[in-house]
Coordinates of C-alpha atoms and ligand atoms in Angstrom, one line a residue:
M1 CA -29.2 -0.7 10.9
D2 CA -29.8 -3.8 12.2
I3 CA -25.8 -4.4 13.9
D4 CA -27.5 -8.1 14.1
S5 CA -26.7 -8.8 10.3
P6 CA -24.4 -11.8 9.7
V7 CA -22.3 -8.9 7.7
L8 CA -21.9 -6.6 10.3
A9 CA -21.0 -9.0 13.0
A10 CA -18.4 -10.9 11.3
H11 CA -16.5 -7.5 11.7
H12 CA -18.1 -6.4 15.0
E13 CA -16.8 -8.9 16.8
T14 CA -13.3 -8.7 15.1
A15 CA -12.4 -5.3 15.1
E16 CA -11.1 -4.4 18.7
A17 CA -9.0 -7.5 18.1
T18 CA -6.8 -7.5 14.8
P19 CA -3.2 -4.8 15.0
L20 CA -4.0 -3.1 11.6
R21 CA -2.9 -3.9 8.0
R22 CA -5.2 -2.7 5.5
L23 CA -6.9 1.3 5.9
A24 CA -9.1 3.1 3.4
V25 CA -9.0 6.9 3.0
L26 CA -11.5 8.6 0.6
T27 CA -12.8 12.7 0.9
A28 CA -16.6 13.6 1.2
G29 CA -18.8 16.4 0.8
G30 CA -17.6 20.2 -0.7
D31 CA -13.9 19.4 -1.7
A32 CA -11.7 22.1 0.4
P33 CA -7.9 22.8 -0.5
G34 CA -5.5 20.5 1.7
M35 CA -7.9 17.2 1.2
N36 CA -4.7 16.4 -1.6
A37 CA -2.0 17.2 1.1
A38 CA -4.2 15.3 3.7
I39 CA -4.7 12.3 2.0
R40 CA -0.5 12.4 1.1
A41 CA 0.2 12.3 5.2
V42 CA -2.5 9.1 5.1
V43 CA -0.9 7.2 2.8
R44 CA 2.6 8.0 2.7
C45 CA 2.0 7.0 6.9
A46 CA 0.0 4.3 6.5
T47 CA 2.7 3.0 4.2
L48 CA 5.6 3.5 6.1
A49 CA 4.2 1.2 9.0
G50 CA 3.6 -1.5 6.6
I51 CA -0.3 -0.8 6.1
E52 CA -1.9 -1.5 2.8
V53 CA -4.3 1.5 2.0
T54 CA -6.6 1.7 -0.4
G55 CA -8.7 5.1 -2.1
F56 CA -12.2 5.9 -2.4
R57 CA -13.1 7.9 -5.3
R58 CA -15.5 10.7 -5.2
G59 CA -16.7 10.2 -1.3
Y60 CA -19.4 7.9 0.4
D61 CA -20.9 7.3 -3.4
G62 CA -17.8 5.2 -4.0
L63 CA -18.0 3.2 -0.9
I64 CA -20.8 2.1 -1.6
R65 CA -20.3 1.4 -5.3
D66 CA -16.9 0.1 -4.2
I67 CA -14.9 2.3 -6.4
A68 CA -11.2 2.3 -5.7
E69 CA -7.5 1.9 -5.7
T70 CA -4.3 0.8 -4.1
L71 CA -2.5 3.7 -3.2
S72 CA 1.1 3.9 -2.8
G73 CA 3.8 6.9 -1.5
R74 CA 4.1 7.3 -5.7
S75 CA 0.2 7.7 -6.1
V76 CA 0.4 9.8 -3.9
A77 CA 3.3 12.6 -5.0
N78 CA 3.1 15.8 -6.5
I79 CA -0.5 16.6 -4.8
I80 CA 0.4 18.2 -1.7
Q81 CA 0.6 21.8 -3.8
R82 CA -2.6 21.0 -5.6
G83 CA -6.4 22.0 -4.8
G84 CA -9.7 20.1 -5.1
T85 CA -9.2 16.3 -4.5
F86 CA -7.1 14.3 -6.3
L87 CA -9.6 10.9 -4.8
E88 CA -13.0 13.0 -5.5
T89 CA -16.0 13.6 -4.0
S90 CA -20.0 13.4 -3.8
R91 CA -22.1 14.4 -1.7
S92 CA -24.3 11.1 -1.4
D93 CA -28.1 10.5 -0.1
E94 CA -27.8 6.8 -0.1
F95 CA -24.9 6.9 2.3
R96 CA -27.6 8.3 4.4
T97 CA -29.3 5.4 3.9
A98 CA -29.4 2.5 6.7
A99 CA -29.1 0.4 2.3
G100 CA -26.3 2.3 1.4
R101 CA -24.6 2.3 4.5
G102 CA -24.7 -1.7 4.2
L103 CA -23.3 -2.1 1.0
A104 CA -20.4 0.1 1.8
L105 CA -19.3 -2.1 4.8
R106 CA -20.2 -4.4 2.9
N107 CA -18.2 -3.5 0.2
L108 CA -14.7 -2.3 3.0
N109 CA -14.9 -6.5 4.2
R110 CA -14.4 -8.0 1.1
R111 CA -11.6 -6.1 0.6
R112 CA -10.8 -6.7 4.1
I113 CA -10.2 -2.7 5.4
E114 CA -10.3 -2.9 9.0
A115 CA -9.5 1.2 9.1
L116 CA -11.2 4.0 7.5
V117 CA -10.3 7.6 7.8
V118 CA -12.7 10.3 6.4
I119 CA -12.1 13.8 5.8
G120 CA -14.9 16.3 4.8
G121 CA -17.2 18.7 6.5
E122 CA -20.0 18.5 8.6
G123 CA -22.8 16.2 6.8
T124 CA -19.9 13.7 6.0
M125 CA -18.7 13.7 10.0
K126 CA -22.6 13.0 10.7
G127 CA -22.0 10.1 8.4
A128 CA -18.6 8.8 9.3
L129 CA -20.6 9.1 13.1
Q130 CA -23.7 7.0 11.7
F131 CA -21.7 4.6 10.4
A132 CA -18.4 4.4 13.2
E133 CA -21.5 3.8 15.9
E134 CA -23.9 1.5 13.7
T135 CA -20.8 -0.9 13.0
G136 CA -18.2 -0.5 15.7
F137 CA -15.5 0.5 12.5
R138 CA -13.0 1.8 13.0
V139 CA -13.4 5.5 11.8
Q140 CA -11.5 8.5 12.0
F141 CA -11.8 12.7 10.5
I142 CA -10.2 15.0 9.6
P143 CA -12.0 18.1 9.0
A144 CA -11.8 19.5 5.4
S145 CA -14.3 22.4 5.0
I146 CA -13.5 26.2 4.1
D147 CA -16.2 27.1 6.4
N148 CA -14.7 26.7 8.6
D149 CA -17.9 25.5 11.0
I150 CA -17.5 21.9 12.1
P151 CA -17.3 21.6 16.0
G152 CA -14.5 20.3 17.4
T153 CA -11.8 21.4 15.9
E154 CA -10.1 25.9 15.9
Y155 CA -9.1 25.1 12.3
A156 CA -10.3 23.0 9.3
I157 CA -8.4 22.2 6.1
G158 CA -8.9 24.9 3.8
F159 CA -10.4 27.7 5.8
D160 CA -7.2 29.4 5.3
T161 CA -6.9 29.3 2.1
A162 CA -10.3 30.0 1.4
V163 CA -10.1 33.3 3.3
N164 CA -6.6 34.4 1.6
T165 CA -8.3 33.9 -1.8
A166 CA -10.8 36.2 -0.9
L167 CA -8.6 38.8 0.7
E168 CA -6.6 38.8 -2.5
A169 CA -9.4 39.3 -4.4
I170 CA -11.3 41.9 -2.1
D171 CA -7.7 44.0 -2.0
R172 CA -7.9 44.4 -6.3
I173 CA -11.6 45.2 -5.7
R174 CA -10.4 47.7 -3.4
D175 CA -8.3 49.3 -6.4
T176 CA -11.3 50.5 -8.2
A177 CA -13.5 51.0 -4.8
F178 CA -11.2 53.9 -4.3
A179 CA -10.0 55.2 -7.6
Y180 CA -13.2 55.1 -8.2
E181 CA -15.2 56.7 -5.0
R182 CA -17.6 53.5 -5.2
V183 CA -18.8 51.2 -2.3
F184 CA -18.4 47.6 -3.1
C185 CA -20.8 45.3 -1.5
V186 CA -18.9 41.8 -1.9
E187 CA -20.4 38.4 -0.7
V188 CA -18.5 35.3 0.7
M189 CA -19.1 32.1 0.7
G190 CA -20.2 30.0 4.4
R191 CA -23.5 28.7 4.3
D192 CA -24.7 29.2 7.3
S193 CA -22.3 30.4 9.2
G194 CA -19.9 34.5 8.8
F195 CA -16.1 32.7 10.0
I196 CA -14.7 33.1 6.3
A197 CA -16.4 36.8 6.4
L198 CA -15.5 37.9 9.7
D199 CA -11.8 36.9 8.9
V200 CA -12.7 38.4 5.3
A201 CA -14.2 42.0 6.8
I202 CA -10.6 41.5 9.4
G203 CA -8.1 41.0 6.8
V204 CA -9.4 44.1 4.3
G205 CA -10.6 46.9 6.4
A206 CA -13.7 46.4 5.7
E207 CA -16.8 48.7 6.4
A208 CA -19.0 46.5 7.7
V209 CA -19.8 42.9 7.5
V210 CA -22.5 41.0 7.3
V211 CA -23.1 38.3 8.7
P212 CA -25.8 35.0 9.6
E213 CA -25.4 35.0 13.4
F214 CA -25.7 38.4 14.1
P215 CA -26.7 40.0 11.4
P216 CA -27.2 43.8 11.6
P217 CA -30.9 45.7 10.5
M218 CA -30.3 47.0 6.9
T219 CA -30.4 50.5 8.2
E220 CA -27.4 50.2 10.7
I221 CA -25.0 49.5 7.4
C222 CA -26.3 52.4 5.5
N223 CA -26.0 54.5 8.8
R224 CA -22.7 53.0 8.6
V225 CA -21.5 53.7 5.1
E226 CA -23.3 57.3 5.1
E227 CA -21.7 57.8 8.4
S228 CA -17.7 57.5 7.3
H229 CA -18.3 59.5 3.7
Q230 CA -19.6 62.0 5.9
R231 CA -16.5 61.6 7.2
G232 CA -14.7 62.0 4.1
K233 CA -14.5 58.3 3.1
R234 CA -15.6 58.3 -0.4
S235 CA -15.2 54.9 -0.5
S236 CA -16.6 51.5 1.3
I237 CA -16.1 47.6 0.9
I238 CA -19.4 46.0 2.6
V239 CA -18.3 42.3 3.3
V240 CA -21.7 39.9 3.3
S241 CA -22.0 36.2 3.9
E242 CA -24.2 34.2 1.8
G243 CA -27.5 32.2 2.4
P244 CA -30.0 32.8 3.0
R245 CA -29.8 34.3 6.8
T246 CA -28.1 36.8 5.6
G247 CA -30.5 37.4 2.4
G248 CA -27.1 37.2 0.2
V249 CA -25.9 40.8 -1.2
M250 CA -28.6 42.0 -3.6
P251 CA -30.9 43.3 -0.9
I252 CA -28.1 45.5 1.3
A253 CA -26.6 47.5 -2.7
D254 CA -30.4 48.2 -3.3
A255 CA -30.5 49.8 0.5
L256 CA -27.1 51.5 -0.2
T257 CA -27.5 52.5 -3.3
K258 CA -30.8 54.0 -2.6
R259 CA -29.2 56.0 0.4
L260 CA -26.0 56.9 -1.2
G261 CA -27.7 57.7 -4.3
S262 CA -25.3 56.3 -5.8
Q263 CA -25.2 52.6 -8.0
A264 CA -23.5 50.4 -5.0
R265 CA -21.3 47.4 -7.2
V266 CA -22.3 44.1 -6.9
V267 CA -19.5 40.3 -6.6
V268 CA -20.2 37.4 -5.1
L269 CA -16.9 35.7 -4.9
G270 CA -18.7 32.2 -4.6
H271 CA -16.7 29.0 -6.5
I272 CA -13.1 31.4 -7.0
Q273 CA -13.0 31.1 -3.2
R274 CA -12.8 26.8 -3.3
G275 CA -11.0 26.6 -5.5
G276 CA -6.3 26.3 -5.8
A277 CA -3.0 26.1 -4.6
P278 CA -3.4 25.4 -0.8
T279 CA -1.2 28.2 1.5
A280 CA 1.0 26.5 3.2
R281 CA -0.6 26.9 7.3
D282 CA -3.4 24.4 4.6
R283 CA -0.5 22.0 4.4
L284 CA 0.4 22.0 7.2
L285 CA -2.9 21.4 9.3
A286 CA -3.1 18.8 6.1
S287 CA -0.1 17.3 6.6
R288 CA -0.3 17.2 10.8
M289 CA -3.6 15.7 10.9
G290 CA -3.4 13.3 8.2
T291 CA -0.3 11.9 10.5
A292 CA -2.5 12.1 13.7
A293 CA -5.3 10.1 11.8
T294 CA -3.5 7.6 11.1
Q295 CA -1.7 7.2 14.3
A296 CA -4.7 6.9 15.7
A297 CA -6.3 4.2 13.3
I298 CA -3.5 2.5 14.2
E299 CA -3.3 2.5 18.2
G300 CA -6.8 1.3 17.3
A301 CA -8.7 4.8 19.2
P302 CA -12.4 4.9 19.3
P303 CA -14.1 6.9 16.2
S304 CA -12.2 10.1 16.8
L305 CA -12.1 14.2 14.9
I306 CA -8.6 14.7 14.9
G307 CA -8.8 18.4 15.4
E308 CA -6.5 21.6 16.0
E309 CA -6.8 23.2 19.2
R310 CA -4.5 26.7 20.6
G311 CA -1.7 25.5 17.8
D312 CA -1.8 21.8 20.0
I313 CA -3.5 18.3 16.5
I314 CA -5.7 16.7 19.3
R315 CA -8.2 13.6 19.4
V316 CA -12.1 14.3 20.1
P317 CA -14.4 11.2 20.2
L318 CA -16.6 11.5 17.6
R319 CA -19.8 11.7 19.0
E320 CA -18.7 14.3 21.9
A321 CA -17.6 16.3 18.7
M322 CA -20.9 16.6 17.1
E323 CA -22.4 17.3 20.3
R324 CA -21.0 20.6 20.8
R325 CA -21.2 24.1 18.6
R326 CA -19.0 26.6 17.0
Q327 CA -19.4 30.0 18.2
L328 CA -18.3 33.0 16.3
S329 CA -16.9 36.0 18.3
P330 CA -19.7 38.9 18.9
E331 CA -16.4 41.1 20.1
L332 CA -14.6 40.1 16.1
V333 CA -17.9 42.1 14.8
D334 CA -17.5 45.0 16.4
L335 CA -13.2 45.4 15.8
V336 CA -14.0 45.3 12.3
H337 CA -17.0 48.2 12.8
K338 CA -14.4 50.1 15.5
L339 CA -11.1 50.1 13.1
S340 CA -13.7 51.3 10.4
T341 CA -13.5 54.6 11.4
Ligands
F6P1 O1 -19.3 24.2 2.0 C1 -19.0 24.6 1.6 C2 -19.1 25.1 0.6 O2 -19.1 25.5 -0.9 C3 -20.1 26.5 0.9 O3 -19.3 27.4 1.5 C4 -21.4 26.7 -0.2 O4 -22.1 27.6 0.6 C5 -21.6 25.8 -0.3 O5 -20.4 24.1 -1.0 C6 -22.1 25.2 -2.0 O6 -22.3 24.2 -2.6 P1 -21.8 23.5 -4.3 O7 -20.5 23.3 -4.5 O8 -22.6 22.5 -4.2 O9 -22.8 24.8 -4.6

């Protein structure tokens, strides 16, 4: 994007100098339970500090199309307990283009907005970083994704709720698995990472977990389940992370059916994991992150990810966060198998 263009240059010169009077907030990418609690914290902290807040609807698309409204402390009443995002969200192809980002900046400047809080997942973070680096706009980023795959933070808003939702569903499945002596293969979300699958597998006491980071050979899964049956187990739960890298749940269920001689049942939990009321942990995390992001914006901090590390809320420069990698623990994968004996 051309930083010498009149619109961008005008903003670039004044951004650092002015005290914050007008702040905008938006949610982008896949929704995650707790996003509403984060918006509420941003709006309430900013209005307490005398700052006017604008909410852009439908993520970056709403920023490009200027779909916005002023938010007061009352606008965010009665939302802390709601899943999804009342500002709505989208995955925007247009924001990936320089022209799209130029329109977004034009709308922010027209409304004389001086800082932006963006709430979303990894793709949203990439967009926020690009926009901040190109324009010098004050952007703060709050990580929210059920996948928990965002670098720079140990936890993203929504992960805890998704894991607990999956646990509850699989506890129900286990009742039938036990009563009926059945093998169930349950597919959970996570896109390209196995954080949800791993925590869920440990939490439900699964016989095996299949994650994209360390996909076990099919024969190993079949051996594990067969051996557990030889030891007297009559039911099993296999937790499988979705996506092309694991191959999903069907091939595993087919292989187990052949090996055991009885039909392995398949359950795909899908979007059930993404909706619903956020857990206490997600509401707390979102409230703390929303507050910290607003504080960072007020201080004129450089573009940062507001993360959680060992229980503390931290600021990580957005560029540095983007360059980090989240690692799944192989020890925890082993723990699933160790505890299923
Ligand atoms: O990133 C959140 C997530 O729910 C992933 O776990 C999943 O792979 C993806 O979004 C599904 O996206 P969509 O709702 O567009 O089908």
